[in-house]
Short mmCIF file of C-alpha atoms in Angstrom, two decimals:
data_model
loop_
_atom_site.label_atom_id
_atom_site.label_comp_id
_atom_site.label_asym_id
_atom_site.label_seq_id
_atom_site.Cartn_x
_atom_site.Cartn_y
_atom_site.Cartn_z
CA MET A 1 -52.94 3.58 62.46
CA ILE A 2 -56.17 4.37 64.29
CA GLY A 3 -56.14 5.34 67.99
CA PHE A 4 -59.01 5.77 70.46
CA ASN A 5 -59.35 7.86 73.62
CA LYS A 6 -62.27 7.47 76.03
CA ASP A 7 -61.78 10.96 77.46
CA GLU A 8 -64.06 12.83 75.02
CA LYS A 9 -63.79 16.22 76.78
CA ASN A 10 -60.01 16.43 76.72
CA SER A 11 -59.30 14.52 73.49
CA ILE A 12 -57.19 16.10 70.77
CA ARG A 13 -58.26 14.69 67.44
CA VAL A 14 -55.63 14.31 64.76
CA LEU A 15 -56.37 13.09 61.23
CA ASP A 16 -53.62 12.69 58.64
CA GLY A 17 -51.25 14.71 60.82
CA LYS A 18 -53.67 17.64 61.29
CA THR A 19 -55.66 18.61 64.36
CA VAL A 20 -59.39 18.49 63.60
CA SER A 21 -62.59 19.10 65.54
CA THR A 22 -64.22 15.79 64.67
CA ILE A 23 -63.47 12.47 62.97
CA ASN A 24 -66.30 10.61 61.29
CA ALA A 25 -66.67 6.84 61.15
CA ASP A 26 -65.29 6.78 57.59
CA LEU A 27 -62.16 8.70 58.71
CA SER A 28 -63.33 11.98 57.19
CA THR A 29 -63.60 15.24 59.07
CA ASN A 30 -66.16 17.29 57.19
CA THR A 31 -69.48 15.95 55.87
CA ASP A 32 -70.35 12.66 57.56
CA MET A 33 -71.20 10.55 54.51
CA THR A 34 -71.90 7.50 56.67
CA LYS A 35 -75.31 9.07 57.30
CA ALA A 36 -76.37 8.69 53.65
CA VAL A 37 -79.19 6.19 53.13
CA VAL A 38 -80.42 4.12 50.22
CA LEU A 39 -83.24 5.79 48.28
CA ILE A 40 -86.27 3.78 47.20
CA SER A 41 -86.45 5.78 43.97
CA ASN A 42 -83.06 4.38 42.92
CA SER A 43 -83.96 0.72 43.48
CA ASP A 44 -83.63 -1.84 40.68
CA LEU A 45 -81.94 0.60 38.32
CA SER A 46 -78.26 -0.35 38.68
CA PHE A 47 -76.75 -3.80 38.39
CA GLN A 48 -73.40 -5.54 38.64
CA GLY A 49 -72.96 -7.54 35.46
CA ASN A 50 -73.03 -11.23 34.68
CA ILE A 51 -70.69 -13.91 36.06
CA LYS A 52 -70.36 -16.78 33.54
CA ARG A 53 -68.08 -19.22 35.37
CA GLY A 54 -66.86 -21.05 32.30
CA PRO A 55 -65.87 -20.40 28.67
CA PHE A 56 -69.30 -19.45 27.35
CA ASP A 57 -67.66 -16.63 25.38
CA ILE A 58 -66.90 -17.15 21.70
CA SER A 59 -65.29 -15.18 18.87
CA LEU A 60 -67.24 -13.32 16.22
CA VAL A 61 -66.25 -16.00 13.69
CA VAL A 62 -67.73 -18.79 15.81
CA ALA A 63 -70.74 -16.67 16.75
CA TYR A 64 -71.55 -15.89 13.13
CA LYS A 65 -71.26 -19.58 12.25
CA TYR A 66 -73.87 -20.42 14.87
CA LEU A 67 -76.04 -17.43 13.98
CA THR A 68 -76.39 -18.59 10.40
CA ILE A 69 -77.06 -22.28 11.16
CA SER A 70 -80.68 -23.38 10.71
CA GLY A 71 -82.56 -26.60 11.39
CA ASN A 72 -82.96 -26.57 15.18
CA PRO A 73 -85.68 -29.02 16.33
CA ASN A 74 -87.58 -26.18 18.02
CA GLN A 75 -87.52 -24.26 14.70
CA ARG A 76 -85.97 -21.28 16.49
CA PRO A 77 -82.84 -19.38 15.36
CA ASN A 78 -79.61 -19.60 17.35
CA SER A 79 -79.66 -15.80 17.65
CA ASP A 80 -82.02 -16.40 20.60
CA VAL A 81 -78.99 -17.53 22.62
CA VAL A 82 -75.96 -15.90 20.91
CA ILE A 83 -75.35 -12.20 21.62
CA PRO A 84 -72.44 -9.77 22.20
CA TYR A 85 -70.62 -9.84 25.55
CA ILE A 86 -68.89 -6.74 26.96
CA ASN A 87 -66.38 -6.19 29.74
CA GLY A 88 -64.28 -3.30 30.96
CA ILE A 89 -61.73 -3.57 28.14
CA ASP A 90 -64.49 -3.14 25.56
CA ILE A 91 -65.42 0.16 27.21
CA VAL A 92 -62.12 1.85 28.05
CA ARG A 93 -60.09 0.38 25.14
CA ARG A 94 -61.51 -1.09 21.92
CA ASN A 95 -64.36 -3.54 21.43
CA ARG A 96 -62.93 -7.08 21.25
CA ASP A 97 -65.87 -8.53 19.28
CA VAL A 98 -66.51 -11.17 21.93
CA TRP A 99 -69.89 -12.90 21.94
CA VAL A 100 -71.51 -15.23 24.45
CA ILE A 101 -73.84 -18.22 24.52
CA ASP A 102 -76.64 -17.58 27.02
CA PHE A 103 -79.64 -19.92 27.28
CA GLY A 104 -81.15 -17.87 30.12
CA ALA A 105 -81.04 -17.92 33.90
CA ASP A 106 -83.74 -20.57 34.28
CA ALA A 107 -83.19 -22.63 31.12
CA GLU A 108 -83.85 -26.32 31.52
CA ARG A 109 -81.56 -28.80 29.81
CA ASN A 110 -84.22 -29.87 27.32
CA SER A 111 -85.02 -26.35 26.12
CA ALA A 112 -81.32 -25.36 25.96
CA SER A 113 -80.40 -28.46 23.97
CA MET A 114 -82.90 -27.46 21.28
CA TYR A 115 -80.25 -24.96 20.14
CA GLU A 116 -78.04 -27.78 18.96
CA ALA A 117 -74.73 -26.19 17.97
CA PRO A 118 -74.46 -23.72 20.89
CA PHE A 119 -75.46 -26.44 23.38
CA ALA A 120 -72.88 -28.83 21.92
CA TYR A 121 -70.22 -26.12 22.33
CA VAL A 122 -71.14 -25.52 25.97
CA SER A 123 -71.23 -29.25 26.70
CA LYS A 124 -67.75 -29.65 25.20
CA HIS A 125 -66.06 -26.58 26.70
CA VAL A 126 -67.98 -25.45 29.81
CA LYS A 127 -69.02 -28.76 31.36
CA PRO A 128 -65.43 -30.03 31.85
CA GLU A 129 -64.43 -26.73 33.47
CA ARG A 130 -67.38 -26.91 35.85
CA ALA A 131 -66.48 -30.53 36.67
CA LYS A 132 -63.00 -29.45 37.77
CA ALA A 133 -64.52 -27.21 40.43
CA ASN A 134 -65.78 -30.29 42.30
CA GLN A 135 -68.96 -28.44 43.24
CA PRO A 136 -72.17 -30.33 42.41
CA GLU A 137 -74.26 -27.17 42.10
CA ALA A 138 -71.87 -25.78 39.47
CA LEU A 139 -72.06 -28.92 37.38
CA GLU A 140 -75.76 -29.66 37.77
CA PHE A 141 -76.78 -26.74 35.55
CA TYR A 142 -73.55 -26.32 33.59
CA TRP A 143 -75.34 -24.75 30.60
CA ARG A 144 -76.47 -21.78 32.74
CA HIS A 145 -74.31 -18.82 33.67
CA TRP A 146 -73.31 -18.95 37.35
CA ARG A 147 -74.74 -15.51 38.18
CA ALA A 148 -76.96 -14.68 35.22
CA ARG A 149 -78.45 -11.52 36.83
CA LYS A 150 -82.00 -12.38 35.85
CA GLY A 151 -83.36 -9.05 37.08
CA MET A 152 -80.75 -7.11 35.13
CA VAL A 153 -81.47 -8.98 31.91
CA ALA A 154 -85.23 -8.54 32.26
CA THR A 155 -84.84 -4.80 32.87
CA LEU A 156 -82.26 -4.09 30.17
CA THR A 157 -84.05 -6.20 27.55
CA ALA A 158 -86.85 -3.62 27.49
CA LEU A 159 -84.39 -0.87 26.47
CA ASN A 160 -82.75 -0.17 23.11
CA ARG A 161 -79.64 1.07 24.92
CA PHE A 162 -78.37 1.40 28.47
CA ILE A 163 -75.55 3.09 30.40
CA VAL A 164 -72.46 1.28 31.69
CA THR A 165 -69.39 2.20 33.71
CA VAL A 166 -66.35 0.11 34.61
CA ALA A 167 -66.48 -0.81 38.30
CA VAL A 168 -62.75 -0.33 38.91
CA ALA A 169 -61.15 2.34 36.72
CA LYS A 170 -58.75 5.28 36.72
CA HIS A 171 -61.35 7.57 35.15
CA ARG A 172 -65.04 7.50 36.04
CA ILE A 173 -66.40 7.22 32.50
CA PHE A 174 -69.98 6.42 31.52
CA SER A 175 -70.80 5.02 28.08
CA TRP A 176 -73.77 3.88 26.05
CA MET A 177 -74.20 0.20 25.19
CA ASN A 178 -76.72 -0.96 22.62
CA ALA A 179 -79.01 -3.91 23.20
CA PRO A 180 -78.67 -6.82 22.94
CA SER A 181 -75.45 -7.01 24.95
CA ILE A 182 -74.62 -8.73 28.23
CA PRO A 183 -72.32 -6.78 30.59
CA ASP A 184 -69.95 -8.88 32.65
CA HIS A 185 -69.24 -8.50 36.36
CA ALA A 186 -66.53 -5.86 35.81
CA LEU A 187 -69.24 -3.46 34.64
CA ILE A 188 -72.08 -1.66 36.36
CA ALA A 189 -75.14 -1.27 34.15
CA PHE A 190 -77.85 1.39 34.59
CA ALA A 191 -81.38 0.97 33.29
CA TYR A 192 -81.61 4.37 31.61
CA SER A 193 -81.89 5.03 27.90
CA ASP A 194 -82.26 8.83 27.99
CA ASP A 195 -79.57 11.49 27.66
CA TYR A 196 -80.69 13.40 30.78
CA HIS A 197 -79.77 10.61 33.21
CA PHE A 198 -76.54 10.05 31.30
CA ALA A 199 -75.74 13.73 31.93
CA VAL A 200 -76.35 13.53 35.68
CA LEU A 201 -74.35 10.33 36.08
CA HIS A 202 -71.41 11.74 34.09
CA SER A 203 -71.40 15.08 35.94
CA ARG A 204 -68.87 16.28 38.48
CA ILE A 205 -71.67 16.15 41.06
CA HIS A 206 -72.12 12.40 40.74
CA GLU A 207 -68.38 11.80 40.39
CA ILE A 208 -67.62 13.57 43.68
CA TRP A 209 -70.39 11.65 45.42
CA SER A 210 -69.26 8.29 44.01
CA LEU A 211 -65.62 8.89 44.92
CA GLU A 212 -66.65 9.57 48.50
CA GLN A 213 -68.99 6.57 48.64
CA CYS A 214 -66.90 4.03 46.73
CA THR A 215 -64.64 1.28 48.01
CA GLN A 216 -61.01 0.96 46.94
CA LEU A 217 -59.02 -1.66 45.05
CA GLU A 218 -55.38 -0.78 45.70
CA ASP A 219 -55.24 2.88 44.53
CA ARG A 220 -58.26 2.64 42.22
CA PRO A 221 -61.82 3.52 43.25
CA ARG A 222 -64.42 0.77 42.92
CA TYR A 223 -67.91 1.93 41.97
CA THR A 224 -70.54 -0.06 43.88
CA PRO A 225 -74.25 0.18 43.00
CA THR A 226 -75.47 0.17 46.59
CA SER A 227 -73.25 2.91 48.04
CA CYS A 228 -72.51 5.02 44.96
CA PHE A 229 -75.79 4.95 43.06
CA GLU A 230 -78.65 3.86 45.32
CA THR A 231 -77.85 6.66 47.79
CA PHE A 232 -77.36 9.32 45.13
CA PRO A 233 -80.07 12.02 45.05
CA PHE A 234 -81.02 13.10 41.53
CA PRO A 235 -82.19 16.70 41.07
CA CYS A 236 -85.82 17.77 40.81
CA ALA A 237 -85.27 19.44 37.45
CA SER A 238 -87.71 21.31 35.27
CA LYS A 239 -88.39 20.08 31.73
CA ALA A 240 -86.24 22.90 30.37
CA GLN A 241 -83.36 21.97 32.69
CA GLU A 242 -83.64 18.30 31.74
CA LYS A 243 -83.58 19.26 28.07
CA ALA A 244 -80.46 21.40 28.52
CA ALA A 245 -78.61 18.66 30.41
CA ALA A 246 -79.66 16.05 27.83
CA ALA A 247 -78.38 18.25 25.00
CA ALA A 248 -75.00 18.62 26.73
CA ALA A 249 -74.77 14.85 27.24
CA LYS A 250 -75.69 14.18 23.62
CA GLU A 251 -72.99 16.58 22.44
CA LEU A 252 -70.36 14.96 24.65
CA ASP A 253 -71.26 11.51 23.36
CA LYS A 254 -71.26 12.70 19.74
CA LEU A 255 -67.80 14.27 20.06
CA ARG A 256 -66.33 11.24 21.83
CA THR A 257 -67.81 8.85 19.27
CA ALA A 258 -66.38 10.89 16.38
CA TRP A 259 -62.95 10.83 18.02
CA LEU A 260 -63.08 7.10 18.78
CA ASN A 261 -64.33 6.14 15.31
CA PRO A 262 -63.51 8.89 12.78
CA PRO A 263 -65.77 8.46 9.72
CA GLU A 264 -62.76 8.70 7.41
CA TRP A 265 -61.26 5.62 9.10
CA THR A 266 -64.40 3.52 9.55
CA LYS A 267 -67.34 2.07 7.68
CA THR A 268 -70.60 0.38 8.63
CA GLU A 269 -70.74 -3.37 8.07
CA MET A 270 -74.09 -5.17 8.22
CA LEU A 271 -74.32 -8.63 9.78
CA GLU A 272 -77.34 -10.58 8.56
CA PHE A 273 -78.74 -13.73 10.17
CA PRO A 274 -82.11 -15.21 11.18
CA GLY A 275 -83.80 -13.69 14.22
CA SER A 276 -87.12 -13.82 16.03
CA VAL A 277 -89.46 -10.94 16.84
CA ASP A 278 -89.71 -12.14 20.45
CA GLY A 279 -85.96 -12.73 20.89
CA PRO A 280 -83.06 -10.50 21.96
CA TRP A 281 -82.56 -9.15 18.41
CA LYS A 282 -86.17 -8.05 17.93
CA ARG A 283 -85.31 -4.40 17.24
CA TYR A 284 -83.19 -5.47 14.25
CA VAL A 285 -85.56 -8.05 12.72
CA HIS A 286 -86.88 -7.32 9.22
CA ASN A 287 -89.63 -9.02 7.21
CA PRO A 288 -90.69 -11.66 9.74
CA ASN A 289 -92.67 -14.65 8.46
CA THR A 290 -95.86 -16.05 9.98
CA LYS A 291 -93.77 -17.77 12.67
CA GLY A 292 -92.14 -14.48 13.69
CA ILE A 293 -88.75 -15.35 12.18
CA GLY A 294 -87.13 -12.72 9.97
CA THR A 295 -83.71 -11.37 9.06
CA VAL A 296 -81.61 -9.52 11.60
CA MET A 297 -79.70 -6.60 10.07
CA TYR A 298 -77.14 -5.64 12.68
CA PRO A 299 -74.88 -2.63 11.86
CA ARG A 300 -71.29 -2.70 13.12
CA ILE A 301 -68.62 -0.02 12.88
CA VAL A 302 -65.39 -1.53 11.49
CA PRO A 303 -62.07 -0.16 10.16
CA LYS A 304 -61.92 0.61 6.44
CA GLY A 305 -58.64 -1.27 6.13
CA ALA A 306 -55.47 -2.52 7.83
CA THR A 307 -53.95 0.97 8.10
CA GLU A 308 -57.09 2.36 9.71
CA ALA A 309 -57.31 -0.62 12.06
CA LYS A 310 -53.80 0.12 13.32
CA LEU A 311 -54.63 3.79 13.86
CA LEU A 312 -57.87 2.98 15.67
CA LYS A 313 -56.06 0.83 18.24
CA LYS A 314 -54.72 4.04 19.77
CA ARG A 315 -58.16 5.61 19.99
CA THR A 316 -59.42 4.53 23.41
CA LEU A 317 -61.41 6.27 26.13
CA THR A 318 -58.53 5.75 28.55
CA GLN A 319 -56.15 7.51 26.18
CA LEU A 320 -58.68 10.27 25.55
CA TYR A 321 -59.20 10.99 29.25
CA ASN A 322 -55.48 10.73 29.99
CA GLU A 323 -54.86 13.48 27.46
CA ARG A 324 -58.13 15.35 28.12
CA PRO A 325 -57.95 17.70 25.12
CA ALA A 326 -59.55 21.15 25.27
CA TRP A 327 -62.68 20.12 23.37
CA LEU A 328 -63.36 17.27 25.84
CA ASP A 329 -62.80 19.55 28.82
CA HIS A 330 -65.17 22.12 27.33
CA ALA A 331 -67.85 19.48 26.70
CA HIS A 332 -67.64 18.28 30.30
CA ARG A 333 -67.80 21.84 31.62
CA ALA A 334 -70.95 22.45 29.57
CA LEU A 335 -72.46 19.24 30.90
CA ASP A 336 -71.55 20.13 34.50
CA GLU A 337 -73.05 23.60 34.20
CA ALA A 338 -76.32 22.15 32.90
CA VAL A 339 -76.52 19.59 35.71
CA PHE A 340 -75.63 22.16 38.39
CA ALA A 341 -78.45 24.31 37.00
CA ALA A 342 -80.81 21.34 37.34
CA TYR A 343 -79.93 21.21 41.05
CA GLY A 344 -80.12 24.99 41.38
CA TRP A 345 -76.54 25.15 42.65
CA SER A 346 -73.47 27.14 41.68
CA PRO A 347 -70.76 25.30 39.68
CA GLY A 348 -68.23 27.05 41.92
CA LEU A 349 -69.08 24.92 44.97
CA SER A 350 -66.12 23.19 46.59
CA ASP A 351 -66.16 19.41 46.90
CA ASP A 352 -66.96 19.64 50.63
CA GLU A 353 -69.79 22.11 50.03
CA LEU A 354 -71.14 19.89 47.28
CA LEU A 355 -71.09 16.78 49.48
CA ALA A 356 -72.87 18.64 52.28
CA LYS A 357 -75.64 19.71 49.90
CA LEU A 358 -75.98 16.23 48.43
CA LEU A 359 -76.14 14.59 51.84
CA ALA A 360 -78.84 17.04 52.94
CA LEU A 361 -80.78 16.27 49.75
CA ASN A 362 -80.33 12.53 50.30
CA LEU A 363 -81.74 12.72 53.82
CA GLU A 364 -84.58 15.00 52.71
CA ARG A 365 -85.48 12.64 49.85
CA ALA A 366 -85.35 9.62 52.18
CA ALA A 367 -87.68 11.34 54.65
CA GLU A 368 -90.15 12.10 51.85
CA GLU A 369 -90.06 8.51 50.64
CA ALA A 370 -90.67 7.23 54.18
CA LYS A 371 -93.92 9.22 54.31
CA GLU A 372 -95.24 7.76 51.05
#
């Protein structure tokens, strides 16, 4: 219940059963986070993922069938339009090996149909679903994803890897995702490929800021790019400080990866299929011919056997952060200390003190950007 009193001089302000001196517009009583503004320097670096609107997703078995088919009339490989698809489950649990058919945000029917088998699949499975919606605009371009996030794809395509976090989650976890992969709308993707920015995003500093700036879904915080990331002020770190934070992030990722996929339980399996040097698989293409078509050699981590597969099902990031073993806690403390050093602040700051410093830095950074 929210009550108002026009008598400002004689008002007694009570928040959550306690008398306070002031109540901010977001129903907080300390740092007024509603004053935070979007920073130009953070523009076009975070994205909500793709919305397909239809069963464009396919299993690995079907994907590999299409990937190895040749004979398209445009003489292009199907790997141009068949790539892995990731959602929140793939991040916080185990990878489901789901792939997706994606002809591109602006693909015309003629160019999409040149990839015969994938286009036939979409025509058979997606078109009827779009027709049920009784919305002409959904059916007119049924072979295109509904919200293909053209800007996101263009930005992430230039990177070998990028950072993702699940929009609504119990734990605010950031993970690496290798290209080519399309994140779905349950994920927020960040156009960074370096360990330093991974460190800052995964630090207590950013977590406290995002928790204060996020929206809520029931009792779970929802990370939103505009309020949580675009307002967040990164530190002005020295090269040495960046290096230290990057090293801490790299160590955290190495330890987590070893726990998620112990080498004694896993092996590397190589998928091979035709790919183009100007397509999404370009970083994996070997021995291209004069037309720029070569062999994609795509490494995948898989269980060594049925016993290992059963054991690996219990190795998830959610389970890891629920348990938070000593080694994980130590790795996060080391990362936090390095990021605090990059800001020039003490790790002993309270949450309220930290928010006050971040808000001041946000407003200072915004003022500097306004002058430029």
